[in-house]
Amino acid sequence: MITITLVGTGNVAKHLFDAFLALNNVTVIQVVGRNKKALTHFEKHAPTTTDFKKINPSDVLIIAISDDSINTVSQLFTNYRGLVCHTSGSVPLNDLKSNRKGVFYPLQTFTVGKKIDFKTVPICIEAKNKEDEKLLERLAKTLSKKVYHITSEQRKPLHLAAVFVNNFTNHLYHIGENICTEHKIPFDLLKALIMETAHKIQTLSPKESQTGPAKRNDTRTIEEHLNQIQDKDQYEIYGLLTQSIQKIYGKKL
């Protein structure tokens, strides 16, 4: 049995907590957070507290909070006997101030109300020593079939890549939805296209699956699109992405 103390009440903390609840060999013995109201999500199934001085000992203490707060909050656990780890994709291992330190990074986007199947989520782990790394590997394998040993140096560009393929892509969905709404077109018309694009890269590289006017160097269509765009930011984004695609495929406007 692996015992867990969970620090944090946000999206990642909630999803991890719910996933741990379904396991027989992992127990969350306490959830710690500053926001008493936010703790109501957890208090039916585990003891909770807002007092960081009243934290129970456990095998692993997971800090699931905003990146900017990890260094400061970890200073409260300098003498914690268990393994202290964070869930961030961008914060280095050594930002933690405890003697036993690690990283437990589930590489996924977490949204309130959207359930995640952790069996398919890659979990990237790192620890200061081999024994703690084995403990994190055991914990990760209780949740996921995809566990990777990733160093802080590797995790930094991995998180950057994740921002491109997830956060920026989702922002482009938002722009597309705004264009549809403006012209009274159902955004649902684009969902089959979005799904096909995601499915293609399961068997093809992104470079192989690229299509569209920029790759074809269809200057007439590109110019027509640019003429339609009234929003300055959208105009710049369209132009920049078009140029980036054309550089890869050896074509220019």
Short mmCIF file of N, CA, C and O in Angstrom, two decimals, residues 213-219 222-223 242-253:
data_model
loop_
_atom_site.label_atom_id
_atom_site.label_comp_id
_atom_site.label_asym_id
_atom_site.label_seq_id
_atom_site.Cartn_x
_atom_site.Cartn_y
_atom_site.Cartn_z
N PRO A 213 -3.56 25.09 -48.04
CA PRO A 213 -3.06 26.04 -49.05
C PRO A 213 -1.60 26.43 -48.87
O PRO A 213 -0.90 26.66 -49.85
N ALA A 214 -1.11 26.50 -47.63
CA ALA A 214 0.29 26.87 -47.42
C ALA A 214 1.23 25.81 -47.97
O ALA A 214 2.23 26.12 -48.62
N LYS A 215 0.93 24.53 -47.71
CA LYS A 215 1.77 23.46 -48.23
C LYS A 215 1.70 23.42 -49.76
O LYS A 215 2.71 23.18 -50.44
N ARG A 216 0.50 23.63 -50.31
CA ARG A 216 0.32 23.57 -51.77
C ARG A 216 0.83 24.83 -52.47
O ARG A 216 0.88 24.88 -53.69
N ASN A 217 1.19 25.84 -51.68
CA ASN A 217 1.56 27.15 -52.22
C ASN A 217 0.43 27.74 -53.06
O ASN A 217 0.65 28.32 -54.13
N ASP A 218 -0.77 27.60 -52.57
CA ASP A 218 -1.97 28.11 -53.24
C ASP A 218 -2.12 29.59 -52.88
O ASP A 218 -2.88 29.97 -51.99
N THR A 219 -1.37 30.42 -53.59
CA THR A 219 -1.29 31.85 -53.24
C THR A 219 -2.63 32.56 -53.36
O THR A 219 -2.93 33.47 -52.59
N ILE A 222 -4.63 31.80 -50.24
CA ILE A 222 -4.01 32.47 -49.09
C ILE A 222 -4.34 33.95 -49.10
O ILE A 222 -4.73 34.53 -48.06
N GLU A 223 -4.26 34.58 -50.24
CA GLU A 223 -4.57 36.01 -50.35
C GLU A 223 -6.04 36.28 -50.06
O GLU A 223 -6.40 37.27 -49.41
N THR A 242 1.42 30.44 -41.93
CA THR A 242 1.59 30.15 -43.36
C THR A 242 3.07 30.18 -43.75
O THR A 242 3.57 29.28 -44.42
N GLN A 243 3.77 31.21 -43.29
CA GLN A 243 5.20 31.31 -43.60
C GLN A 243 5.99 30.15 -42.99
O GLN A 243 6.92 29.62 -43.61
N SER A 244 5.62 29.75 -41.77
CA SER A 244 6.32 28.65 -41.11
C SER A 244 6.14 27.35 -41.89
O SER A 244 7.10 26.59 -42.08
N ILE A 245 4.91 27.08 -42.35
CA ILE A 245 4.65 25.87 -43.14
C ILE A 245 5.42 25.90 -44.45
O ILE A 245 6.02 24.91 -44.87
N GLN A 246 5.44 27.07 -45.10
CA GLN A 246 6.11 27.18 -46.39
C GLN A 246 7.62 27.04 -46.27
O GLN A 246 8.28 26.56 -47.20
N LYS A 247 8.19 27.45 -45.16
CA LYS A 247 9.62 27.25 -44.94
C LYS A 247 9.95 25.77 -44.88
O LYS A 247 10.97 25.32 -45.39
N ILE A 248 9.07 24.99 -44.24
CA ILE A 248 9.31 23.55 -44.11
C ILE A 248 9.22 22.85 -45.46
O ILE A 248 10.01 21.96 -45.77
N TYR A 249 8.28 23.28 -46.30
CA TYR A 249 8.07 22.61 -47.59
C TYR A 249 8.69 23.34 -48.76
O TYR A 249 8.42 23.06 -49.91
N GLY A 250 9.56 24.32 -48.45
CA GLY A 250 10.37 24.96 -49.48
C GLY A 250 9.63 25.89 -50.39
O GLY A 250 10.03 26.07 -51.55
N LYS A 251 8.56 26.51 -49.89
CA LYS A 251 7.79 27.44 -50.73
C LYS A 251 7.64 28.76 -50.01
O LYS A 251 7.68 28.84 -48.78
N LYS A 252 7.47 29.83 -50.78
CA LYS A 252 7.33 31.16 -50.21
C LYS A 252 6.14 31.87 -50.79
O LYS A 252 5.69 31.56 -51.90
N LEU A 253 5.63 32.84 -50.02
CA LEU A 253 4.52 33.66 -50.53
C LEU A 253 4.97 34.51 -51.71
O LEU A 253 6.11 34.96 -51.74
#
